[in-house]
Amino acid sequence: MFLSTKWWLRIAFWVALIYLTLFEHGYYDFLSLNLLLAYIPVEIGFWLTPKRHALLFYPLLVVWLLFLPNAPYLLTDLVHLTLLDAYSPVTNLLINSPKVWYKFTELIITVGLGTVGGLLSIQAVVKSLSQRWHRDWLRYWLVPGVSLLSAVGIYIGRFLRIHTVYLLMPNWIVPRILTMWSSRMLFFTGLLFLVQMAAYGLMVLMQRPRSLDA
């Protein structure tokens, strides 16, 4: 019997987490924690099924929404490619260093896994909500809405350094969130929203069983 998509996704996350924990202790030692945080909303999303009891479904939905930005947050880790020193100081060209390209591959796979996991989680949860509320058209509003909230969450995590666990300290968080709004904040949030929507749209297109000539 073939494993379901969610089990393949679980296995991929677990293998990557074990590998990063055991073997990554250099440039990208932060990846294991970031990937773990990205996995939490993915796993919660598996449990948000349409038939789940409301007393469990809606509290889980809130937790899922709070942790969801951790998945696309990994996209911003791509800026750490600059740590690789991939250019020769003499020729100013890319160097063919096994270490550089190994680390490059490690980062790309981790970011890709977290991003795809987050997108699939959004798709599954939005589908569950549409079925639960018997409003199929809601998905056309929920996906952009969730992506926008997620983009704001990415900004909060990346620039304010406020992580999900700090929600237990509202007196410390609220003033910072109220004063974070600026043109640069909105610009960054808009860009990350567009990135997520583009990635989601590409994923949906790839899921359609159509040939390129159709």
PDB file of C-alpha atoms in Angstrom:
ATOM      1  CA  MET A   1       0.000   0.000   0.000  1.00  0.00           C
ATOM      2  CA  PHE A   2       1.381   3.381  -0.979  1.00  0.00           C
ATOM      3  CA  LEU A   3       1.864   6.008   1.683  1.00  0.00           C
ATOM      4  CA  SER A   4      -0.368   9.074   1.560  1.00  0.00           C
ATOM      5  CA  THR A   5       1.000  12.504   0.700  1.00  0.00           C
ATOM      6  CA  LYS A   6       0.882  13.603   4.331  1.00  0.00           C
ATOM      7  CA  TRP A   7       3.016  10.642   5.398  1.00  0.00           C
ATOM      8  CA  TRP A   8       5.584  11.305   2.694  1.00  0.00           C
ATOM      9  CA  LEU A   9       5.687  14.904   3.869  1.00  0.00           C
ATOM     10  CA  ARG A  10       6.097  13.822   7.491  1.00  0.00           C
ATOM     11  CA  ILE A  11       8.934  11.470   6.588  1.00  0.00           C
ATOM     12  CA  ALA A  12      10.681  14.182   4.568  1.00  0.00           C
ATOM     13  CA  PHE A  13      10.493  16.605   7.509  1.00  0.00           C
ATOM     14  CA  TRP A  14      11.668  14.019  10.035  1.00  0.00           C
ATOM     15  CA  VAL A  15      14.602  12.913   7.891  1.00  0.00           C
ATOM     16  CA  ALA A  16      15.654  16.516   7.271  1.00  0.00           C
ATOM     17  CA  LEU A  17      15.304  17.419  10.962  1.00  0.00           C
ATOM     18  CA  ILE A  18      17.364  14.439  12.091  1.00  0.00           C
ATOM     19  CA  TYR A  19      20.033  15.161   9.495  1.00  0.00           C
ATOM     20  CA  LEU A  20      20.302  18.867  10.332  1.00  0.00           C
ATOM     21  CA  THR A  21      20.395  18.168  14.063  1.00  0.00           C
ATOM     22  CA  LEU A  22      23.148  15.582  13.752  1.00  0.00           C
ATOM     23  CA  PHE A  23      25.323  17.028  11.018  1.00  0.00           C
ATOM     24  CA  GLU A  24      24.770  20.771  10.635  1.00  0.00           C
ATOM     25  CA  HIS A  25      26.847  22.628  13.192  1.00  0.00           C
ATOM     26  CA  GLY A  26      28.350  25.368  11.063  1.00  0.00           C
ATOM     27  CA  TYR A  27      26.948  28.089   8.826  1.00  0.00           C
ATOM     28  CA  TYR A  28      23.388  26.887   9.004  1.00  0.00           C
ATOM     29  CA  ASP A  29      22.986  25.446  12.483  1.00  0.00           C
ATOM     30  CA  PHE A  30      19.796  27.534  12.821  1.00  0.00           C
ATOM     31  CA  LEU A  31      18.061  25.522  10.101  1.00  0.00           C
ATOM     32  CA  SER A  32      17.050  22.634  12.361  1.00  0.00           C
ATOM     33  CA  LEU A  33      15.092  24.925  14.697  1.00  0.00           C
ATOM     34  CA  ASN A  34      13.555  26.892  11.836  1.00  0.00           C
ATOM     35  CA  LEU A  35      12.497  23.694  10.080  1.00  0.00           C
ATOM     36  CA  LEU A  36      11.006  22.314  13.297  1.00  0.00           C
ATOM     37  CA  LEU A  37       8.956  25.487  13.719  1.00  0.00           C
ATOM     38  CA  ALA A  38       7.863  25.183  10.078  1.00  0.00           C
ATOM     39  CA  TYR A  39       6.784  21.578  10.651  1.00  0.00           C
ATOM     40  CA  ILE A  40       4.438  22.423  13.543  1.00  0.00           C
ATOM     41  CA  PRO A  41       1.719  24.101  11.405  1.00  0.00           C
ATOM     42  CA  VAL A  42       2.069  21.357   8.798  1.00  0.00           C
ATOM     43  CA  GLU A  43       1.366  18.665  11.395  1.00  0.00           C
ATOM     44  CA  ILE A  44      -1.475  20.654  12.952  1.00  0.00           C
ATOM     45  CA  GLY A  45      -2.975  21.097   9.490  1.00  0.00           C
ATOM     46  CA  PHE A  46      -3.202  17.312   9.136  1.00  0.00           C
ATOM     47  CA  TRP A  47      -5.588  17.273  12.100  1.00  0.00           C
ATOM     48  CA  LEU A  48      -7.839  20.072  10.878  1.00  0.00           C
ATOM     49  CA  THR A  49     -10.272  17.828   9.033  1.00  0.00           C
ATOM     50  CA  PRO A  50     -13.872  18.856   8.227  1.00  0.00           C
ATOM     51  CA  LYS A  51     -15.330  16.272  10.621  1.00  0.00           C
ATOM     52  CA  ARG A  52     -13.157  17.247  13.586  1.00  0.00           C
ATOM     53  CA  HIS A  53     -15.248  18.312  16.585  1.00  0.00           C
ATOM     54  CA  ALA A  54     -15.634  22.087  16.812  1.00  0.00           C
ATOM     55  CA  LEU A  55     -14.256  22.173  20.370  1.00  0.00           C
ATOM     56  CA  LEU A  56     -10.980  20.805  19.010  1.00  0.00           C
ATOM     57  CA  PHE A  57     -11.057  22.190  15.468  1.00  0.00           C
ATOM     58  CA  TYR A  58     -11.227  25.901  16.209  1.00  0.00           C
ATOM     59  CA  PRO A  59      -8.593  26.035  18.990  1.00  0.00           C
ATOM     60  CA  LEU A  60      -6.281  24.050  16.701  1.00  0.00           C
ATOM     61  CA  LEU A  61      -7.090  26.466  13.880  1.00  0.00           C
ATOM     62  CA  VAL A  62      -5.928  29.410  15.994  1.00  0.00           C
ATOM     63  CA  VAL A  63      -2.693  27.617  16.922  1.00  0.00           C
ATOM     64  CA  TRP A  64      -2.167  26.676  13.264  1.00  0.00           C
ATOM     65  CA  LEU A  65      -2.592  30.286  12.164  1.00  0.00           C
ATOM     66  CA  LEU A  66      -0.131  31.523  14.794  1.00  0.00           C
ATOM     67  CA  PHE A  67       2.544  29.022  13.765  1.00  0.00           C
ATOM     68  CA  LEU A  68       1.927  29.150   9.999  1.00  0.00           C
ATOM     69  CA  PRO A  69       4.316  32.072   9.260  1.00  0.00           C
ATOM     70  CA  ASN A  70       7.190  29.845  10.405  1.00  0.00           C
ATOM     71  CA  ALA A  71       6.869  27.847   7.165  1.00  0.00           C
ATOM     72  CA  PRO A  72       7.249  30.638   4.574  1.00  0.00           C
ATOM     73  CA  TYR A  73       9.646  32.379   6.993  1.00  0.00           C
ATOM     74  CA  LEU A  74      12.230  29.915   5.700  1.00  0.00           C
ATOM     75  CA  LEU A  75      12.162  31.766   2.379  1.00  0.00           C
ATOM     76  CA  THR A  76      13.902  34.684   4.057  1.00  0.00           C
ATOM     77  CA  ASP A  77      16.695  32.346   5.133  1.00  0.00           C
ATOM     78  CA  LEU A  78      17.851  32.421   1.515  1.00  0.00           C
ATOM     79  CA  VAL A  79      19.586  35.691   2.347  1.00  0.00           C
ATOM     80  CA  HIS A  80      22.060  33.581   4.304  1.00  0.00           C
ATOM     81  CA  LEU A  81      23.494  32.302   1.033  1.00  0.00           C
ATOM     82  CA  THR A  82      25.808  35.298   1.404  1.00  0.00           C
ATOM     83  CA  LEU A  83      27.563  33.432   4.230  1.00  0.00           C
ATOM     84  CA  LEU A  84      29.032  31.007   1.725  1.00  0.00           C
ATOM     85  CA  ASP A  85      31.605  33.391   0.203  1.00  0.00           C
ATOM     86  CA  ALA A  86      30.931  31.775  -3.146  1.00  0.00           C
ATOM     87  CA  TYR A  87      32.897  34.299  -5.206  1.00  0.00           C
ATOM     88  CA  SER A  88      36.614  34.305  -5.838  1.00  0.00           C
ATOM     89  CA  PRO A  89      38.250  37.496  -4.490  1.00  0.00           C
ATOM     90  CA  VAL A  90      40.634  37.377  -7.454  1.00  0.00           C
ATOM     91  CA  THR A  91      38.347  36.753 -10.446  1.00  0.00           C
ATOM     92  CA  ASN A  92      35.040  37.816  -8.856  1.00  0.00           C
ATOM     93  CA  LEU A  93      33.501  34.662 -10.361  1.00  0.00           C
ATOM     94  CA  LEU A  94      31.668  31.814  -8.648  1.00  0.00           C
ATOM     95  CA  ILE A  95      34.030  29.183  -7.296  1.00  0.00           C
ATOM     96  CA  ASN A  96      33.529  25.458  -7.823  1.00  0.00           C
ATOM     97  CA  SER A  97      33.910  24.518  -4.170  1.00  0.00           C
ATOM     98  CA  PRO A  98      32.237  21.257  -3.022  1.00  0.00           C
ATOM     99  CA  LYS A  99      31.644  22.798   0.411  1.00  0.00           C
ATOM    100  CA  VAL A 100      29.910  25.864  -1.027  1.00  0.00           C
ATOM    101  CA  TRP A 101      27.590  23.885  -3.270  1.00  0.00           C
ATOM    102  CA  TYR A 102      26.907  21.285  -0.588  1.00  0.00           C
ATOM    103  CA  LYS A 103      25.758  24.045   1.777  1.00  0.00           C
ATOM    104  CA  PHE A 104      23.799  25.626  -1.064  1.00  0.00           C
ATOM    105  CA  THR A 105      21.959  22.344  -1.667  1.00  0.00           C
ATOM    106  CA  GLU A 106      21.317  21.907   2.046  1.00  0.00           C
ATOM    107  CA  LEU A 107      19.759  25.356   2.341  1.00  0.00           C
ATOM    108  CA  ILE A 108      17.667  25.095  -0.830  1.00  0.00           C
ATOM    109  CA  ILE A 109      16.209  21.704   0.136  1.00  0.00           C
ATOM    110  CA  THR A 110      15.354  22.921   3.639  1.00  0.00           C
ATOM    111  CA  VAL A 111      13.716  26.102   2.379  1.00  0.00           C
ATOM    112  CA  GLY A 112      11.862  24.199  -0.335  1.00  0.00           C
ATOM    113  CA  LEU A 113      10.575  21.591   2.101  1.00  0.00           C
ATOM    114  CA  GLY A 114       9.298  24.171   4.554  1.00  0.00           C
ATOM    115  CA  THR A 115       7.699  26.267   1.831  1.00  0.00           C
ATOM    116  CA  VAL A 116       5.961  23.369   0.089  1.00  0.00           C
ATOM    117  CA  GLY A 117       4.804  21.988   3.427  1.00  0.00           C
ATOM    118  CA  GLY A 118       3.316  25.343   4.349  1.00  0.00           C
ATOM    119  CA  LEU A 119       1.553  25.721   0.993  1.00  0.00           C
ATOM    120  CA  LEU A 120       0.049  22.233   1.184  1.00  0.00           C
ATOM    121  CA  SER A 121      -1.060  22.965   4.730  1.00  0.00           C
ATOM    122  CA  ILE A 122      -2.821  26.161   3.635  1.00  0.00           C
ATOM    123  CA  GLN A 123      -4.528  24.283   0.824  1.00  0.00           C
ATOM    124  CA  ALA A 124      -5.707  21.491   3.139  1.00  0.00           C
ATOM    125  CA  VAL A 125      -6.957  23.794   5.906  1.00  0.00           C
ATOM    126  CA  VAL A 126      -8.759  26.125   3.492  1.00  0.00           C
ATOM    127  CA  LYS A 127     -10.433  23.104   1.899  1.00  0.00           C
ATOM    128  CA  SER A 128     -11.511  21.859   5.339  1.00  0.00           C
ATOM    129  CA  LEU A 129     -12.958  25.260   6.226  1.00  0.00           C
ATOM    130  CA  SER A 130     -14.826  25.505   2.906  1.00  0.00           C
ATOM    131  CA  GLN A 131     -16.357  22.068   3.418  1.00  0.00           C
ATOM    132  CA  ARG A 132     -17.126  22.699   7.063  1.00  0.00           C
ATOM    133  CA  TRP A 133     -18.939  25.959   6.318  1.00  0.00           C
ATOM    134  CA  HIS A 134     -20.394  24.678   3.007  1.00  0.00           C
ATOM    135  CA  ARG A 135     -18.997  27.698   1.205  1.00  0.00           C
ATOM    136  CA  ASP A 136     -16.690  26.556  -1.575  1.00  0.00           C
ATOM    137  CA  TRP A 137     -16.139  30.125  -2.787  1.00  0.00           C
ATOM    138  CA  LEU A 138     -14.481  30.999   0.528  1.00  0.00           C
ATOM    139  CA  ARG A 139     -11.199  29.457  -0.576  1.00  0.00           C
ATOM    140  CA  TYR A 140     -10.715  32.302  -3.061  1.00  0.00           C
ATOM    141  CA  TRP A 141     -10.685  34.727  -0.138  1.00  0.00           C
ATOM    142  CA  LEU A 142      -9.128  32.578   2.551  1.00  0.00           C
ATOM    143  CA  VAL A 143      -5.925  31.766   0.662  1.00  0.00           C
ATOM    144  CA  PRO A 144      -4.989  35.438   0.041  1.00  0.00           C
ATOM    145  CA  GLY A 145      -6.143  36.388   3.544  1.00  0.00           C
ATOM    146  CA  VAL A 146      -4.069  33.709   5.238  1.00  0.00           C
ATOM    147  CA  SER A 147      -1.079  34.523   3.020  1.00  0.00           C
ATOM    148  CA  LEU A 148      -1.297  38.205   3.938  1.00  0.00           C
ATOM    149  CA  LEU A 149      -1.431  37.427   7.662  1.00  0.00           C
ATOM    150  CA  SER A 150       1.475  35.061   7.167  1.00  0.00           C
ATOM    151  CA  ALA A 151       3.497  37.799   5.440  1.00  0.00           C
ATOM    152  CA  VAL A 152       2.903  40.098   8.415  1.00  0.00           C
ATOM    153  CA  GLY A 153       4.011  37.276  10.705  1.00  0.00           C
ATOM    154  CA  ILE A 154       7.210  36.836   8.698  1.00  0.00           C
ATOM    155  CA  TYR A 155       8.021  40.520   9.144  1.00  0.00           C
ATOM    156  CA  ILE A 156       7.376  40.284  12.882  1.00  0.00           C
ATOM    157  CA  GLY A 157       9.669  37.290  13.192  1.00  0.00           C
ATOM    158  CA  ARG A 158      12.423  38.517  10.899  1.00  0.00           C
ATOM    159  CA  PHE A 159      12.737  42.163  11.937  1.00  0.00           C
ATOM    160  CA  LEU A 160      11.133  42.441  15.370  1.00  0.00           C
ATOM    161  CA  ARG A 161      12.560  39.049  16.366  1.00  0.00           C
ATOM    162  CA  ILE A 162       9.236  38.168  17.975  1.00  0.00           C
ATOM    163  CA  HIS A 163       8.657  34.449  17.779  1.00  0.00           C
ATOM    164  CA  THR A 164       5.553  32.404  18.484  1.00  0.00           C
ATOM    165  CA  VAL A 165       6.575  31.574  22.051  1.00  0.00           C
ATOM    166  CA  TYR A 166       6.530  35.288  22.908  1.00  0.00           C
ATOM    167  CA  LEU A 167       2.750  35.258  22.603  1.00  0.00           C
ATOM    168  CA  LEU A 168       2.809  34.366  26.285  1.00  0.00           C
ATOM    169  CA  MET A 169       4.177  37.880  26.913  1.00  0.00           C
ATOM    170  CA  PRO A 170       1.484  40.191  25.441  1.00  0.00           C
ATOM    171  CA  ASN A 171       2.621  43.224  27.447  1.00  0.00           C
ATOM    172  CA  TRP A 172       5.978  43.007  25.681  1.00  0.00           C
ATOM    173  CA  ILE A 173       4.641  42.159  22.212  1.00  0.00           C
ATOM    174  CA  VAL A 174       1.681  44.493  21.714  1.00  0.00           C
ATOM    175  CA  PRO A 175       3.580  47.836  21.897  1.00  0.00           C
ATOM    176  CA  ARG A 176       6.112  46.610  19.346  1.00  0.00           C
ATOM    177  CA  ILE A 177       3.439  45.438  16.933  1.00  0.00           C
ATOM    178  CA  LEU A 178       1.503  48.692  17.245  1.00  0.00           C
ATOM    179  CA  THR A 179       4.587  50.741  16.353  1.00  0.00           C
ATOM    180  CA  MET A 180       5.976  48.543  13.564  1.00  0.00           C
ATOM    181  CA  TRP A 181       3.820  49.948  10.752  1.00  0.00           C
ATOM    182  CA  SER A 182       5.794  51.903   8.164  1.00  0.00           C
ATOM    183  CA  SER A 183       6.218  52.140   4.406  1.00  0.00           C
ATOM    184  CA  ARG A 184       9.155  49.716   4.526  1.00  0.00           C
ATOM    185  CA  MET A 185       7.170  47.248   6.609  1.00  0.00           C
ATOM    186  CA  LEU A 186       4.276  47.397   4.140  1.00  0.00           C
ATOM    187  CA  PHE A 187       6.662  47.048   1.195  1.00  0.00           C
ATOM    188  CA  PHE A 188       8.288  43.937   2.668  1.00  0.00           C
ATOM    189  CA  THR A 189       4.919  42.463   3.614  1.00  0.00           C
ATOM    190  CA  GLY A 190       3.567  43.090   0.127  1.00  0.00           C
ATOM    191  CA  LEU A 191       6.536  41.375  -1.491  1.00  0.00           C
ATOM    192  CA  LEU A 192       6.286  38.300   0.742  1.00  0.00           C
ATOM    193  CA  PHE A 193       2.557  38.163   0.081  1.00  0.00           C
ATOM    194  CA  LEU A 194       3.237  38.150  -3.672  1.00  0.00           C
ATOM    195  CA  VAL A 195       5.897  35.453  -3.288  1.00  0.00           C
ATOM    196  CA  GLN A 196       3.501  33.220  -1.367  1.00  0.00           C
ATOM    197  CA  MET A 197       0.649  33.758  -3.811  1.00  0.00           C
ATOM    198  CA  ALA A 198       2.922  33.073  -6.784  1.00  0.00           C
ATOM    199  CA  ALA A 199       4.192  29.877  -5.156  1.00  0.00           C
ATOM    200  CA  TYR A 200       0.649  28.798  -4.283  1.00  0.00           C
ATOM    201  CA  GLY A 201      -0.559  29.472  -7.819  1.00  0.00           C
ATOM    202  CA  LEU A 202       2.345  27.494  -9.265  1.00  0.00           C
ATOM    203  CA  MET A 203       1.581  24.592  -6.926  1.00  0.00           C
ATOM    204  CA  VAL A 204      -2.072  24.553  -8.007  1.00  0.00           C
ATOM    205  CA  LEU A 205      -1.067  24.572 -11.681  1.00  0.00           C
ATOM    206  CA  MET A 206       1.313  21.660 -11.123  1.00  0.00           C
ATOM    207  CA  GLN A 207      -1.446  19.680  -9.406  1.00  0.00           C
ATOM    208  CA  ARG A 208      -3.695  19.870 -12.454  1.00  0.00           C
ATOM    209  CA  PRO A 209      -3.443  16.779 -14.683  1.00  0.00           C
ATOM    210  CA  ARG A 210      -2.948  18.727 -17.887  1.00  0.00           C
ATOM    211  CA  SER A 211      -0.265  18.588 -20.506  1.00  0.00           C
ATOM    212  CA  LEU A 212       1.743  21.660 -21.400  1.00  0.00           C
ATOM    213  CA  ASP A 213       0.055  21.678 -24.807  1.00  0.00           C
ATOM    214  CA  ALA A 214      -3.486  21.850 -23.359  1.00  0.00           C
TER     215      ALA A 214
END
